[in-house]
Coordinates of C-alpha atoms in Angstrom, one line a residue:
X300 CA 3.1 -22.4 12.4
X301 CA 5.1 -20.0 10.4
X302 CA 6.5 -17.0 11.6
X303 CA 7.0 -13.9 8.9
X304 CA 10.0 -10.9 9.5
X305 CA 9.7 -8.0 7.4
X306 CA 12.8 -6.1 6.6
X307 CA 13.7 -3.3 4.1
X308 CA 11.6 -0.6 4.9
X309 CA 12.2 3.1 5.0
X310 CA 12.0 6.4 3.8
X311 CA 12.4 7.4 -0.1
X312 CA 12.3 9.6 -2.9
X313 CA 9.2 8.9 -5.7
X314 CA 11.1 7.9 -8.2
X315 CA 13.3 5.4 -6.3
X316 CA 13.4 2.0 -5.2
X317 CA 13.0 -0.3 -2.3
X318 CA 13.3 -4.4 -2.0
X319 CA 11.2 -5.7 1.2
X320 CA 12.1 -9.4 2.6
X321 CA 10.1 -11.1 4.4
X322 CA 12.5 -13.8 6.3
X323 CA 9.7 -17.4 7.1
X324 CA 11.2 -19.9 10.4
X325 CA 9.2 -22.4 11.6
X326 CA 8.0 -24.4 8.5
X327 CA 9.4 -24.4 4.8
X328 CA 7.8 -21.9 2.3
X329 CA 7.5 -24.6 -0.4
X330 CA 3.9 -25.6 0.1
X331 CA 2.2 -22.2 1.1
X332 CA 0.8 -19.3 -1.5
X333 CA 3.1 -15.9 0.1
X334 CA 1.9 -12.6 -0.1
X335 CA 2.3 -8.4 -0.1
X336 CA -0.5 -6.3 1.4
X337 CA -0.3 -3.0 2.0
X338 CA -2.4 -0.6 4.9
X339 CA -3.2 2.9 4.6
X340 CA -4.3 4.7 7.5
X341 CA -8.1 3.9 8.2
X342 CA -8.3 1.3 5.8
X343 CA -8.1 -2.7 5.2
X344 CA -5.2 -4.3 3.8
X345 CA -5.0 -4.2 0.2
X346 CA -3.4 -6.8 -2.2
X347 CA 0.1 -6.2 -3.5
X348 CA 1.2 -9.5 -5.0
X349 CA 1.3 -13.3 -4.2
X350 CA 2.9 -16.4 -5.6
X351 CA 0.4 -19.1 -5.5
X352 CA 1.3 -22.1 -4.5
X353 CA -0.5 -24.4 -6.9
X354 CA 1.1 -23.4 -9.8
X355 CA 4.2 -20.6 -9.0
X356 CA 2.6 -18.1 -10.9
X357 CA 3.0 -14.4 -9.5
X358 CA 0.0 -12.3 -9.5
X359 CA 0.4 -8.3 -9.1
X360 CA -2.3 -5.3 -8.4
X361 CA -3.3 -3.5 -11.4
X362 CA -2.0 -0.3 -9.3
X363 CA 1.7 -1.6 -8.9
X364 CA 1.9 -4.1 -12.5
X365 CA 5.0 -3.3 -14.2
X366 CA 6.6 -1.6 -11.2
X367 CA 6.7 -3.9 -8.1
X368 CA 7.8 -7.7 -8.8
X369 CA 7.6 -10.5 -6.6
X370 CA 9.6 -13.4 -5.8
X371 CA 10.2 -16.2 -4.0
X372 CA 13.0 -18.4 -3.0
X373 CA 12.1 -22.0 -1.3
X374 CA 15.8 -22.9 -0.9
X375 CA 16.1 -19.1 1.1
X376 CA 12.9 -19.7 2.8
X377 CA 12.1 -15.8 2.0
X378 CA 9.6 -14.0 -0.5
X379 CA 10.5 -10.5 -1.9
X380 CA 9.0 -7.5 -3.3
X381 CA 11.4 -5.2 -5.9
X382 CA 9.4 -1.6 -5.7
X383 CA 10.4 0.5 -8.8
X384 CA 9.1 3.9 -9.7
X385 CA 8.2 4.3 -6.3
X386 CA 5.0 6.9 -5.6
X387 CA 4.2 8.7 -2.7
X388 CA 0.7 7.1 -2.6
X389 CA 2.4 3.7 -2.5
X390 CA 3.2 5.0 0.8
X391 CA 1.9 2.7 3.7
X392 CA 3.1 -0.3 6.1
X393 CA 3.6 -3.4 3.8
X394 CA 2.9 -6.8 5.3
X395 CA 3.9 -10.5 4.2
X396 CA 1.5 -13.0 4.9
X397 CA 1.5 -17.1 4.0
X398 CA -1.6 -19.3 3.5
X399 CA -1.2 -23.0 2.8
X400 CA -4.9 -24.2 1.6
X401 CA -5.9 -21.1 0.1
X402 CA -7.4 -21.3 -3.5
X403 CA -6.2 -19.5 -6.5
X404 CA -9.6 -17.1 -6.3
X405 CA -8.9 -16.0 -3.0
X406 CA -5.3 -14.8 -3.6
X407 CA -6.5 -11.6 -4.0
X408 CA -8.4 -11.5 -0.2
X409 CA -6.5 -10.9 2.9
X410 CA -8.8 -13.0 5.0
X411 CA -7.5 -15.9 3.6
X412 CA -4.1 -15.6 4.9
X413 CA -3.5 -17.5 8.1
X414 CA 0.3 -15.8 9.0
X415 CA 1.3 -12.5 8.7
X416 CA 4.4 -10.2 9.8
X417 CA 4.6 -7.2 11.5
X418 CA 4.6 -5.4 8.8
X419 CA 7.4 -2.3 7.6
X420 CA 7.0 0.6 6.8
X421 CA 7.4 2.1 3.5
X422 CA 7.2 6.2 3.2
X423 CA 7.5 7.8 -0.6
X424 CA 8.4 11.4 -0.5
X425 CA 7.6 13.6 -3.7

């Protein structure tokens, strides 16, 4: 079992920036693929970014490329998200979530992650 804390949330201008951590206990990050979704209101959770376990490569949505970077630290036991150039339709509640078997295809699909946090919220105020 691994257990997922959110932190770094909030309230900001579009424009700014905001850096989520997402804090794992319980079992070491080493061997699992860790992920950002996001949740509007009324819809499903959308992709963000993941590192995938396999190989350590980062993968980002096409809607936050070149703004929002992930990372991960193993020795930290956490996984980040630097937001940049922060929009107000970025706003929504952000999640982490961890998967240890999921395949490189899947990344992409929230289904496939087992653990998730409690998610934070992230507001962007134009």
């Amino acid at each position: 079992q691994v257990q997922l804390v959110e932190s770094g949330g909030g309230l900001v201008q579009a424009g700014g920036s905001l850096r989520l951590s997402c804090a794992a206990s319980g079992r070491t990050i080493r061997g699992y693929t860790m992920g950002w979704f996001r949740q509007f209101p009324g819809k499903e959770r959308e992709f963000v970014a993941a590192i995938y376990r396999g190989n350590g490569v980062a993968y980002h949505a096409d809607s936050v490329k070149g703004r929002f970077t992930i990372s991960k630290d193993n020795a930290k036991n956490t996984v980040d998200l630097q937001m940049n150039r922060l929009k107000p339709e970025d706003t929504a509640v952000y999640y982490c979530a961890a998967d240890s078997t999921l395949i490189l295809s899947s990344i992409r699909e929230a289904r496939h992650f087992d653990y998730w946090g409690q998610g934070t919220q992230v507001t962007v105020s134009s």
